[in-house]
Structure formats: structure tokens, C-alpha cells
CSV table of N, CA, C and O in Angstrom, one decimal:
chain,number,residue,atom,x,y,z
A,1,MET,N,0.8,-1.2,0.0
A,1,MET,CA,0.0,0.0,0.0
A,1,MET,C,0.9,1.3,0.0
A,1,MET,O,0.5,2.2,-0.6
A,2,SER,N,2.0,1.2,0.7
A,2,SER,CA,2.9,2.3,0.7
A,2,SER,C,3.4,2.6,-0.7
A,2,SER,O,3.5,3.8,-1.1
A,3,GLU,N,3.7,1.6,-1.5
A,3,GLU,CA,4.2,1.8,-2.9
A,3,GLU,C,3.1,2.4,-3.7
A,3,GLU,O,3.3,3.2,-4.6
A,4,ILE,N,1.8,2.0,-3.5
A,4,ILE,CA,0.7,2.6,-4.2
A,4,ILE,C,0.6,4.1,-3.9
A,4,ILE,O,0.5,4.9,-4.8
A,5,TYR,N,0.7,4.5,-2.6
A,5,TYR,CA,0.7,5.9,-2.3
A,5,TYR,C,1.8,6.6,-2.9
A,5,TYR,O,1.7,7.8,-3.4
A,6,ILE,N,3.0,6.1,-2.8
A,6,ILE,CA,4.2,6.8,-3.3
A,6,ILE,C,4.1,7.0,-4.8
A,6,ILE,O,4.4,8.0,-5.4
A,7,THR,N,3.5,6.0,-5.5
A,7,THR,CA,3.3,6.1,-7.0
A,7,THR,C,2.2,7.2,-7.3
A,7,THR,O,2.3,7.9,-8.3
A,8,ASP,N,1.2,7.3,-6.4
A,8,ASP,CA,0.1,8.2,-6.7
A,8,ASP,C,-0.3,8.9,-5.4
A,8,ASP,O,-1.1,8.5,-4.6
A,9,THR,N,0.4,10.1,-5.1
A,9,THR,CA,0.2,10.8,-3.9
A,9,THR,C,-1.1,11.5,-3.8
A,9,THR,O,-1.5,12.1,-2.7
A,10,THR,N,-1.9,11.5,-4.8
A,10,THR,CA,-3.3,12.0,-4.7
A,10,THR,C,-4.2,11.1,-3.9
A,10,THR,O,-5.3,11.6,-3.5
A,11,LEU,N,-3.8,9.9,-3.6
A,11,LEU,CA,-4.6,9.0,-2.8
A,11,LEU,C,-4.3,9.3,-1.3
A,11,LEU,O,-4.0,8.4,-0.5
A,12,ALA,N,-4.6,10.5,-0.9
A,12,ALA,CA,-4.3,10.9,0.5
A,12,ALA,C,-5.1,10.2,1.5
A,12,ALA,O,-4.8,10.1,2.7
A,13,LEU,N,-6.2,9.6,1.1
A,13,LEU,CA,-7.0,8.8,2.0
A,13,LEU,C,-6.3,7.6,2.6
A,13,LEU,O,-6.7,7.0,3.6
A,14,LEU,N,-5.2,7.2,1.9
A,14,LEU,CA,-4.5,6.0,2.4
A,14,LEU,C,-3.6,6.3,3.6
A,14,LEU,O,-3.2,5.5,4.3
A,15,LYS,N,-3.2,7.6,3.8
A,15,LYS,CA,-2.3,8.0,4.8
A,15,LYS,C,-2.7,7.6,6.2
A,15,LYS,O,-1.9,7.0,6.9
A,16,PRO,N,-3.9,7.8,6.6
A,16,PRO,CA,-4.3,7.3,8.0
A,16,PRO,C,-4.2,5.8,8.2
A,16,PRO,O,-3.7,5.3,9.2
A,17,THR,N,-4.5,5.1,7.1
A,17,THR,CA,-4.4,3.6,7.2
A,17,THR,C,-2.9,3.2,7.2
A,17,THR,O,-2.6,2.3,8.0
A,18,LEU,N,-2.1,3.9,6.5
A,18,LEU,CA,-0.6,3.6,6.5
A,18,LEU,C,-0.1,3.8,7.9
A,18,LEU,O,0.8,3.1,8.4
A,19,LEU,N,-0.5,4.9,8.5
A,19,LEU,CA,0.0,5.3,9.8
A,19,LEU,C,-0.4,4.2,10.9
A,19,LEU,O,0.4,3.8,11.7
A,20,GLU,N,-1.7,3.8,10.8
A,20,GLU,CA,-2.2,2.8,11.7
A,20,GLU,C,-1.4,1.5,11.5
A,20,GLU,O,-1.1,0.8,12.5
A,21,ALA,N,-1.2,1.1,10.3
A,21,ALA,CA,-0.5,-0.1,10.0
A,21,ALA,C,0.9,-0.1,10.5
A,21,ALA,O,1.5,-1.0,11.1
A,22,PHE,N,1.6,1.1,10.3
A,22,PHE,CA,2.9,1.3,10.8
A,22,PHE,C,3.0,1.1,12.3
A,22,PHE,O,3.9,0.5,12.8
A,23,ASN,N,2.0,1.7,13.0
A,23,ASN,CA,2.0,1.6,14.5
A,23,ASN,C,1.9,0.2,14.9
A,23,ASN,O,2.5,-0.2,15.9
A,24,GLU,N,1.0,-0.6,14.2
A,24,GLU,CA,0.9,-2.0,14.5
A,24,GLU,C,2.2,-2.8,14.3
A,24,GLU,O,2.6,-3.6,15.1
A,25,ILE,N,2.9,-2.5,13.2
A,25,ILE,CA,4.1,-3.1,12.9
A,25,ILE,C,5.2,-2.8,14.0
A,25,ILE,O,5.9,-3.7,14.4
A,26,GLN,N,5.1,-1.6,14.5
A,26,GLN,CA,6.1,-1.2,15.6
A,26,GLN,C,5.8,-2.0,16.8
A,26,GLN,O,6.8,-2.2,17.6
A,27,SER,N,4.6,-2.5,17.0
A,27,SER,CA,4.4,-3.3,18.2
A,27,SER,C,5.1,-4.7,18.2
A,27,SER,O,5.2,-5.3,19.2
A,28,PHE,N,5.6,-5.0,17.0
A,28,PHE,CA,6.4,-6.3,16.9
A,28,PHE,C,7.9,-6.0,17.0
A,28,PHE,O,8.7,-7.0,16.8
A,29,ARG,N,8.3,-4.8,17.3
A,29,ARG,CA,9.7,-4.5,17.4
A,29,ARG,C,10.3,-5.0,18.7
A,29,ARG,O,9.7,-4.8,19.7
A,30,GLN,N,11.5,-5.6,18.6
A,30,GLN,CA,12.3,-6.0,19.8
A,30,GLN,C,13.6,-5.4,19.6
A,30,GLN,O,14.5,-5.9,19.0
A,31,GLY,N,13.8,-4.2,20.2
A,31,GLY,CA,15.0,-3.5,20.0
A,31,GLY,C,15.1,-3.0,18.6
A,31,GLY,O,14.3,-2.3,18.1
A,32,GLU,N,16.2,-3.4,17.9
A,32,GLU,CA,16.2,-3.1,16.4
A,32,GLU,C,15.8,-4.2,15.5
A,32,GLU,O,15.8,-4.1,14.3
A,33,ARG,N,15.3,-5.3,16.1
A,33,ARG,CA,14.8,-6.4,15.3
A,33,ARG,C,13.3,-6.5,15.4
A,33,ARG,O,12.7,-5.9,16.3
A,34,PHE,N,12.7,-7.3,14.5
A,34,PHE,CA,11.3,-7.5,14.4
A,34,PHE,C,11.0,-9.0,14.5
A,34,PHE,O,11.8,-9.8,14.1
A,35,ASN,N,9.8,-9.3,15.0
A,35,ASN,CA,9.3,-10.7,15.2
A,35,ASN,C,7.8,-10.6,15.0
A,35,ASN,O,7.1,-10.1,15.9
A,36,PHE,N,7.3,-11.1,13.9
A,36,PHE,CA,5.9,-11.0,13.6
A,36,PHE,C,5.0,-12.1,14.2
A,36,PHE,O,4.2,-12.7,13.6
A,37,TRP,N,5.3,-12.4,15.5
A,37,TRP,CA,4.5,-13.3,16.3
A,37,TRP,C,4.1,-12.4,17.5
A,37,TRP,O,4.9,-11.8,18.1
A,38,LYS,N,2.8,-12.5,17.9
A,38,LYS,CA,2.3,-11.7,19.0
A,38,LYS,C,2.9,-12.2,20.3
A,38,LYS,O,3.1,-13.4,20.5
A,39,ALA,N,3.2,-11.4,21.3
A,39,ALA,CA,3.7,-11.8,22.6
A,39,ALA,C,2.5,-12.1,23.4
A,39,ALA,O,1.6,-11.3,23.7
A,40,LEU,N,2.4,-13.4,23.8
A,40,LEU,CA,1.3,-14.0,24.4
A,40,LEU,C,1.7,-14.7,25.7
A,40,LEU,O,2.9,-15.1,25.8
A,41,PRO,N,0.8,-15.0,26.6
A,41,PRO,CA,1.1,-15.8,27.8
A,41,PRO,C,1.5,-17.2,27.3
A,41,PRO,O,1.0,-17.7,26.3
A,42,PRO,N,2.4,-17.9,28.0
A,42,PRO,CA,2.8,-19.2,27.6
A,42,PRO,C,1.6,-20.2,27.7
A,42,PRO,O,0.6,-19.9,28.4
A,43,GLN,N,1.7,-21.3,26.9
A,43,GLN,CA,0.6,-22.3,26.9
A,43,GLN,C,0.4,-22.9,28.3
A,43,GLN,O,-0.7,-23.2,28.6
A,44,ARG,N,1.4,-23.1,29.0
A,44,ARG,CA,1.3,-23.7,30.4
A,44,ARG,C,2.6,-23.4,31.1
A,44,ARG,O,3.6,-23.1,30.5
A,45,ASP,N,2.5,-23.5,32.4
A,45,ASP,CA,3.7,-23.3,33.3
A,45,ASP,C,4.7,-24.4,33.1
A,45,ASP,O,4.3,-25.6,33.3
A,46,LEU,N,5.9,-24.2,32.8
A,46,LEU,CA,6.9,-25.2,32.6
A,46,LEU,C,7.9,-25.3,33.8
A,46,LEU,O,8.8,-26.1,33.8
A,47,ARG,N,7.7,-24.4,34.7
A,47,ARG,CA,8.6,-24.4,35.9
A,47,ARG,C,8.1,-25.3,37.0
A,47,ARG,O,6.9,-25.5,37.2
A,48,ILE,N,9.0,-25.9,37.7
A,48,ILE,CA,8.7,-26.6,38.9
A,48,ILE,C,8.8,-25.6,40.1
A,48,ILE,O,9.8,-24.9,40.2
A,49,GLY,N,7.7,-25.5,40.8
A,49,GLY,CA,7.7,-24.5,41.9
A,49,GLY,C,6.9,-23.3,41.6
A,49,GLY,O,6.0,-23.3,40.7
A,50,LYS,N,7.2,-22.2,42.3
A,50,LYS,CA,6.4,-21.0,42.2
A,50,LYS,C,6.6,-20.3,40.8
A,50,LYS,O,7.8,-20.2,40.3
A,51,GLU,N,5.5,-19.9,40.2
A,51,GLU,CA,5.6,-19.1,38.9
A,51,GLU,C,6.2,-17.8,39.2
A,51,GLU,O,6.0,-17.1,40.2
A,52,PRO,N,6.9,-17.3,38.2
A,52,PRO,CA,7.5,-15.9,38.3
A,52,PRO,C,6.3,-14.9,38.2
A,52,PRO,O,5.3,-15.2,37.7
A,53,ASN,N,6.5,-13.8,38.8
A,53,ASN,CA,5.5,-12.7,38.8
A,53,ASN,C,6.2,-11.4,38.4
A,53,ASN,O,7.1,-11.0,39.1
A,54,PRO,N,5.9,-10.9,37.2
A,54,PRO,CA,4.9,-11.3,36.3
A,54,PRO,C,5.4,-12.5,35.4
A,54,PRO,O,6.6,-12.6,35.2
A,55,ILE,N,4.4,-13.2,34.9
A,55,ILE,CA,4.8,-14.3,34.0
A,55,ILE,C,5.2,-13.7,32.6
A,55,ILE,O,4.5,-12.9,32.1
A,56,SER,N,6.4,-14.0,32.2
A,56,SER,CA,6.9,-13.5,30.9
A,56,SER,C,6.1,-14.0,29.7
A,56,SER,O,5.7,-15.2,29.7
A,57,ARG,N,5.9,-13.2,28.8
A,57,ARG,CA,5.2,-13.5,27.5
A,57,ARG,C,6.2,-14.2,26.6
A,57,ARG,O,7.4,-14.0,26.6
A,58,VAL,N,5.6,-15.0,25.7
A,58,VAL,CA,6.4,-15.7,24.6
A,58,VAL,C,5.8,-15.4,23.3
A,58,VAL,O,4.6,-15.0,23.2
A,59,ARG,N,6.6,-15.6,22.3
A,59,ARG,CA,6.1,-15.4,20.9
A,59,ARG,C,5.8,-16.7,20.3
A,59,ARG,O,6.7,-17.5,20.1
A,60,ARG,N,4.5,-17.0,20.1
A,60,ARG,CA,4.1,-18.4,19.7
A,60,ARG,C,2.9,-18.3,18.8
A,60,ARG,O,2.3,-17.2,18.7
A,61,PRO,N,2.6,-19.4,18.1
A,61,PRO,CA,1.5,-19.4,17.2
A,61,PRO,C,0.2,-19.1,18.0
A,61,PRO,O,0.1,-19.5,19.2
A,62,THR,N,-0.7,-18.5,17.4
A,62,THR,CA,-2.0,-18.1,18.1
A,62,THR,C,-3.2,-19.0,17.6
A,62,THR,O,-4.0,-19.2,18.5
A,63,ASN,N,-3.2,-19.4,16.4
A,63,ASN,CA,-4.4,-20.0,15.9
A,63,ASN,C,-4.3,-21.5,15.5
A,63,ASN,O,-5.2,-22.1,15.0
A,64,PHE,N,-3.1,-22.0,15.8
A,64,PHE,CA,-2.9,-23.5,15.5
A,64,PHE,C,-2.0,-24.1,16.5
A,64,PHE,O,-1.1,-23.4,17.0
A,65,LYS,N,-2.2,-25.3,16.7
A,65,LYS,CA,-1.3,-26.0,17.7
A,65,LYS,C,-0.3,-26.8,16.9
A,65,LYS,O,-0.5,-27.3,15.8
A,66,LEU,N,0.9,-26.8,17.4
A,66,LEU,CA,2.0,-27.6,16.8
A,66,LEU,C,1.8,-29.1,17.1
A,66,LEU,O,1.2,-29.4,18.1
A,67,LYS,N,2.4,-29.9,16.3
A,67,LYS,CA,2.1,-31.4,16.4
A,67,LYS,C,2.7,-31.9,17.7
A,67,LYS,O,2.1,-32.8,18.4
A,68,SER,N,3.9,-31.5,18.1
A,68,SER,CA,4.5,-32.0,19.3
A,68,SER,C,4.0,-31.2,20.5
A,68,SER,O,4.1,-30.0,20.5
A,69,ARG,N,3.5,-31.9,21.5
A,69,ARG,CA,3.0,-31.2,22.7
A,69,ARG,C,4.1,-30.5,23.4
A,69,ARG,O,3.9,-29.3,23.9
A,70,PHE,N,5.3,-31.0,23.5
A,70,PHE,CA,6.4,-30.3,24.2
A,70,PHE,C,6.7,-29.1,23.4
A,70,PHE,O,6.9,-28.0,24.0
A,71,ILE,N,6.9,-29.1,22.1
A,71,ILE,CA,7.2,-27.9,21.3
A,71,ILE,C,6.1,-26.9,21.4
A,71,ILE,O,6.3,-25.7,21.5
A,72,ASN,N,4.8,-27.4,21.3
A,72,ASN,CA,3.7,-26.5,21.4
A,72,ASN,C,3.7,-25.7,22.8
A,72,ASN,O,3.4,-24.5,22.8
A,73,ASN,N,4.1,-26.4,23.8
A,73,ASN,CA,4.1,-25.8,25.2
A,73,ASN,C,5.4,-24.9,25.4
A,73,ASN,O,5.4,-24.1,26.3
A,74,THR,N,6.4,-25.1,24.7
A,74,THR,CA,7.7,-24.4,24.9
A,74,THR,C,8.0,-23.4,23.8
A,74,THR,O,9.1,-22.8,23.8
A,75,SER,N,7.2,-23.3,22.8
A,75,SER,CA,7.6,-22.5,21.6
A,75,SER,C,7.7,-21.0,22.0
A,75,SER,O,7.0,-20.5,22.8
A,76,ASN,N,8.8,-20.4,21.5
A,76,ASN,CA,9.0,-19.0,21.7
A,76,ASN,C,9.9,-18.6,20.5
A,76,ASN,O,11.1,-18.7,20.5
A,77,VAL,N,9.2,-18.1,19.4
A,77,VAL,CA,9.9,-17.8,18.2
A,77,VAL,C,10.8,-16.6,18.3
A,77,VAL,O,10.4,-15.6,18.8
A,78,ALA,N,12.0,-16.8,17.8
A,78,ALA,CA,13.0,-15.7,17.9
A,78,ALA,C,12.9,-14.7,16.7
A,78,ALA,O,12.3,-15.1,15.7
A,79,GLU,N,13.4,-13.5,16.9
A,79,GLU,CA,13.5,-12.6,15.8
A,79,GLU,C,14.4,-13.1,14.7
A,79,GLU,O,15.3,-13.9,15.0
A,80,ASP,N,14.1,-12.8,13.5
A,80,ASP,CA,14.9,-13.3,12.4
A,80,ASP,C,15.0,-12.3,11.3
A,80,ASP,O,14.4,-11.2,11.4
A,81,ALA,N,15.8,-12.6,10.3
A,81,ALA,CA,16.2,-11.6,9.3
A,81,ALA,C,15.0,-11.2,8.4
A,81,ALA,O,14.9,-10.1,8.0
A,82,ASP,N,14.1,-12.2,8.0
A,82,ASP,CA,13.1,-11.8,7.1
A,82,ASP,C,12.0,-10.9,7.8
A,82,ASP,O,11.6,-9.9,7.2
A,83,ASP,N,11.7,-11.2,9.1
A,83,ASP,CA,10.8,-10.3,9.8
A,83,ASP,C,11.4,-8.9,10.0
A,83,ASP,O,10.8,-7.9,9.8
A,84,THR,N,12.7,-8.9,10.3
A,84,THR,CA,13.4,-7.7,10.5
A,84,THR,C,13.5,-6.9,9.2
A,84,THR,O,13.3,-5.6,9.3
A,85,SER,N,13.7,-7.5,8.1
A,85,SER,CA,13.8,-6.8,6.9
A,85,SER,C,12.5,-6.2,6.5
A,85,SER,O,12.4,-5.0,6.0
A,86,LEU,N,11.4,-6.9,6.8
A,86,LEU,CA,10.1,-6.3,6.5
A,86,LEU,C,9.8,-5.1,7.4
A,86,LEU,O,9.2,-4.1,7.0
A,87,GLY,N,10.2,-5.2,8.7
A,87,GLY,CA,10.0,-4.1,9.6
A,87,GLY,C,10.9,-2.9,9.2
A,87,GLY,O,10.4,-1.7,9.3
A,88,ASN,N,12.1,-3.2,8.7
A,88,ASN,CA,13.0,-2.1,8.2
A,88,ASN,C,12.4,-1.5,7.0
A,88,ASN,O,12.4,-0.2,6.8
A,89,LEU,N,11.8,-2.3,6.1
A,89,LEU,CA,11.2,-1.7,4.9
A,89,LEU,C,10.0,-0.8,5.3
A,89,LEU,O,9.8,0.3,4.7
A,90,ALA,N,9.2,-1.2,6.2
A,90,ALA,CA,8.1,-0.4,6.7
A,90,ALA,C,8.6,0.9,7.3
A,90,ALA,O,8.0,2.0,7.0
A,91,SER,N,9.7,0.9,8.0
A,91,SER,CA,10.3,2.2,8.5
A,91,SER,C,10.8,3.0,7.4
A,91,SER,O,10.6,4.3,7.4
A,92,PHE,N,11.4,2.4,6.4
A,92,PHE,CA,11.9,3.2,5.2
A,92,PHE,C,10.7,3.9,4.5
A,92,PHE,O,10.8,5.1,4.2
A,93,TYR,N,9.6,3.2,4.3
A,93,TYR,CA,8.4,3.8,3.6
A,93,TYR,C,7.8,4.8,4.5
A,93,TYR,O,7.4,5.9,4.1
A,94,HIS,N,7.8,4.6,5.8
A,94,HIS,CA,7.2,5.6,6.7
A,94,HIS,C,8.0,6.9,6.7
A,94,HIS,O,7.4,7.9,6.6
A,95,ASN,N,9.3,6.7,6.7
A,95,ASN,CA,10.2,7.9,6.6
A,95,ASN,C,9.9,8.7,5.3
A,95,ASN,O,9.8,9.9,5.3
A,96,LYS,N,9.7,8.0,4.2
A,96,LYS,CA,9.5,8.6,2.9
A,96,LYS,C,8.1,9.3,2.8
A,96,LYS,O,8.0,10.4,2.3
A,97,ILE,N,7.1,8.6,3.3
A,97,ILE,CA,5.7,9.2,3.2
A,97,ILE,C,5.5,10.3,4.2
A,97,ILE,O,4.8,11.3,3.9
A,98,PHE,N,5.9,10.1,5.5
A,98,PHE,CA,5.6,11.0,6.5
A,98,PHE,C,6.8,12.0,6.9
A,98,PHE,O,6.7,12.6,7.9
A,99,ALA,N,7.8,12.0,6.0
A,99,ALA,CA,9.0,12.9,6.2
A,99,ALA,C,9.5,12.7,7.7
A,99,ALA,O,9.9,13.7,8.3
A,100,ASP,N,9.6,11.5,8.1
A,100,ASP,CA,10.2,11.1,9.4
A,100,ASP,C,11.6,10.8,9.3
A,100,ASP,O,12.1,10.6,8.1
A,101,THR,N,12.3,10.6,10.4
A,101,THR,CA,13.8,10.3,10.3
A,101,THR,C,14.1,9.1,11.2
A,101,THR,O,15.1,9.1,11.9
A,102,LEU,N,13.2,8.1,11.2
A,102,LEU,CA,13.5,6.9,12.0
A,102,LEU,C,14.8,6.2,11.5
A,102,LEU,O,15.0,6.2,10.3
A,103,ASN,N,15.6,5.7,12.4
A,103,ASN,CA,16.8,5.0,12.0
A,103,ASN,C,16.5,3.7,11.4
A,103,ASN,O,15.6,2.9,11.9
A,104,LEU,N,17.2,3.3,10.3
A,104,LEU,CA,17.0,2.0,9.7
A,104,LEU,C,18.2,1.1,10.1
A,104,LEU,O,19.2,1.6,10.5
A,105,ILE,N,17.9,-0.1,10.1
A,105,ILE,CA,19.0,-1.1,10.4
A,105,ILE,C,20.0,-1.2,9.3
A,105,ILE,O,19.6,-1.4,8.1
A,106,SER,N,21.2,-1.1,9.6
A,106,SER,CA,22.3,-1.1,8.6
A,106,SER,C,22.5,-2.6,8.2
A,106,SER,O,22.0,-3.5,8.9
A,107,SER,N,23.2,-2.8,7.1
A,107,SER,CA,23.5,-4.1,6.7
A,107,SER,C,24.4,-4.9,7.8
A,107,SER,O,24.3,-6.1,7.9
A,108,ALA,N,25.1,-4.2,8.6
A,108,ALA,CA,25.9,-4.8,9.6
A,108,ALA,C,24.9,-5.4,10.7
A,108,ALA,O,25.3,-6.4,11.3
A,109,GLY,N,23.7,-4.8,10.8
A,109,GLY,CA,22.8,-5.4,11.7
A,109,GLY,C,22.3,-6.8,11.3
A,109,GLY,O,21.9,-7.6,12.2
A,110,TYR,N,22.4,-7.1,10.0
A,110,TYR,CA,21.9,-8.4,9.5
A,110,TYR,C,23.1,-9.4,9.6
A,110,TYR,O,22.8,-10.6,9.6
A,111,ASP,N,24.3,-8.9,9.8
A,111,ASP,CA,25.4,-9.9,9.9
A,111,ASP,C,25.3,-10.8,11.1
A,111,ASP,O,25.8,-11.9,11.2
A,112,LYS,N,24.5,-10.4,12.1
A,112,LYS,CA,24.2,-11.2,13.3
A,112,LYS,C,23.5,-12.5,12.9
A,112,LYS,O,23.5,-13.5,13.7
A,113,TYR,N,22.8,-12.5,11.8
A,113,TYR,CA,22.0,-13.7,11.4
A,113,TYR,C,22.8,-14.7,10.6
A,113,TYR,O,22.3,-15.7,10.2
A,114,ILE,N,24.1,-14.3,10.2
A,114,ILE,CA,24.9,-15.2,9.3
A,114,ILE,C,25.5,-16.3,10.1
A,114,ILE,O,26.1,-16.0,11.2
A,115,ASP,N,25.4,-17.5,9.7
A,115,ASP,CA,26.0,-18.7,10.3
A,115,ASP,C,27.5,-18.7,9.9
A,115,ASP,O,27.8,-18.9,8.7
A,116,LEU,N,28.4,-18.5,10.8
A,116,LEU,CA,29.8,-18.5,10.5
A,116,LEU,C,30.4,-19.8,11.0
A,116,LEU,O,30.0,-20.3,12.1
A,117,ASN,N,31.3,-20.4,10.3
A,117,ASN,CA,31.9,-21.6,10.7
A,117,ASN,C,30.9,-22.7,11.0
A,117,ASN,O,31.1,-23.5,11.9
A,118,ARG,N,29.8,-22.8,10.3
A,118,ARG,CA,28.8,-23.7,10.5
A,118,ARG,C,29.2,-25.1,10.0
A,118,ARG,O,29.7,-25.2,8.9
A,119,LYS,N,29.1,-26.1,10.8
A,119,LYS,CA,29.5,-27.4,10.4
A,119,LYS,C,28.2,-28.1,9.8
A,119,LYS,O,27.2,-28.2,10.4
A,120,THR,N,28.4,-28.6,8.6
A,120,THR,CA,27.3,-29.3,7.9
A,120,THR,C,27.8,-30.6,7.4
A,120,THR,O,29.0,-30.9,7.3
A,121,GLU,N,26.8,-31.5,7.1
A,121,GLU,CA,27.2,-32.8,6.5
A,121,GLU,C,26.8,-32.8,5.1
A,121,GLU,O,26.0,-33.6,4.7
A,122,ILE,N,27.3,-31.9,4.3
A,122,ILE,CA,26.9,-31.8,2.9
A,122,ILE,C,27.2,-33.1,2.2
A,122,ILE,O,26.4,-33.5,1.4
A,123,GLY,N,28.3,-33.7,2.5
A,123,GLY,CA,28.7,-34.9,1.8
A,123,GLY,C,27.6,-36.0,2.0
A,123,GLY,O,27.2,-36.6,1.0
A,124,SER,N,27.1,-36.2,3.2
A,124,SER,CA,26.1,-37.2,3.4
A,124,SER,C,24.8,-36.8,2.8
A,124,SER,O,24.0,-37.6,2.4
A,125,ILE,N,24.5,-35.5,2.8
A,125,ILE,CA,23.2,-35.0,2.2
A,125,ILE,C,23.3,-35.3,0.7
A,125,ILE,O,22.3,-35.8,0.1
A,126,SER,N,24.4,-34.9,0.1
A,126,SER,CA,24.5,-35.1,-1.3
A,126,SER,C,24.4,-36.6,-1.7
A,126,SER,O,23.7,-37.0,-2.6
A,127,PHE,N,25.1,-37.5,-0.9
A,127,PHE,CA,25.0,-38.9,-1.1
A,127,PHE,C,23.5,-39.4,-1.0
A,127,PHE,O,23.0,-40.2,-1.8
A,128,PHE,N,22.8,-38.9,0.0
A,128,PHE,CA,21.4,-39.3,0.2
A,128,PHE,C,20.6,-38.9,-0.9
A,128,PHE,O,19.8,-39.6,-1.4
A,129,MET,N,20.8,-37.7,-1.4
A,129,MET,CA,20.0,-37.2,-2.6
A,129,MET,C,20.3,-37.9,-3.8
A,129,MET,O,19.4,-38.3,-4.6
A,130,GLU,N,21.6,-38.3,-4.0
A,130,GLU,CA,21.9,-39.1,-5.2
A,130,GLU,C,21.2,-40.5,-5.1
A,130,GLU,O,20.7,-40.9,-6.2
A,131,CYS,N,21.2,-41.1,-4.0
A,131,CYS,CA,20.5,-42.4,-3.8
A,131,CYS,C,19.0,-42.2,-4.2
A,131,CYS,O,18.4,-43.1,-4.8
A,132,GLN,N,18.4,-41.1,-3.7
A,132,GLN,CA,17.0,-40.9,-3.9
A,132,GLN,C,16.7,-40.7,-5.4
A,132,GLN,O,15.7,-41.3,-6.0
A,133,ILE,N,17.6,-40.0,-6.1
A,133,ILE,CA,17.4,-39.7,-7.5
A,133,ILE,C,17.6,-41.0,-8.3
A,133,ILE,O,16.8,-41.3,-9.2
A,134,GLN,N,18.6,-41.9,-7.9
A,134,GLN,CA,18.8,-43.1,-8.6
A,134,GLN,C,17.6,-44.1,-8.5
A,134,GLN,O,17.3,-44.8,-9.4
A,135,GLU,N,16.9,-44.0,-7.3
A,135,GLU,CA,15.7,-44.8,-7.2
A,135,GLU,C,14.6,-44.4,-8.1
A,135,GLU,O,13.8,-45.2,-8.5
A,136,LEU,N,14.6,-43.2,-8.5
A,136,LEU,CA,13.5,-42.7,-9.4
A,136,LEU,C,13.7,-43.2,-10.8
A,136,LEU,O,12.7,-43.4,-11.6
A,137,PHE,N,14.9,-43.5,-11.2
A,137,PHE,CA,15.2,-44.0,-12.6
A,137,PHE,C,15.5,-45.4,-12.5
A,137,PHE,O,15.9,-46.3,-12.9
């Protein structure tokens, strides 16, 4: 919708909607990162003993249950690069449309998401895929 408004600024009726949408997007901000899962109470208490006060919220699915009961009860989705890039893009458009000067995340901010020195088993994966392909023919 931001791109539509930028393309045709005579559509001033879009501005209040864009502002409301941007405010909602900001509710998903965690420092300089974004996470598009609502912060909700946990599914159940996982601690033995007294519950903390206040009970900390977790970022978890809202409308569907995960297959594993343990994962469903312990899920807490972390911020990631794709959510953060969408939040950053929203800030970019907000600055452009509303002449604001919100800070954008630099490319160095995304470097935290890069797996460095990650150990993988590419050889065994390649071998497995080759076996699967050979079975097809």
C-alpha cells in the first residue's frame, strides 16, 4: 500500500491507514529487530515450583497447535532476518511518506544472522539425494 501511495500521492485517504499499519508493525519491534508473532502468555507453566511474577510472555502461534505437545508448550519464536527486513522496509516507507527520520537497520545489523563456521554434513546429504534420484530412474 505504501508503494501505491508513493506512486500516486493524490490518494491521501491512504495515509491514515498507512500510519495505523505502521504503528501495529512497531508493536512487533524487539530493540532493532522484528518478530511478527504476538507476545502472548505461555501455553502452560513449565517451571517446577512457584511461577514468576509477572509471567513473561512468549512469541508463539496463536491459531494453530504444533504437532508435538512439548514444542507446542515451549515455543518461543526468535526474531529473524526476514521479519526484521520487513519491519525495516516499513520504516523506510514511513520515513518517505511522513517525512520522518527513523533509524534504519544497517547491513551490519543483519550480519548477526549469518552462520559463521557452521558445520554441515553436505557430503552425506549429497549422497542421500543421489540415492533418492537413482531410485527414481
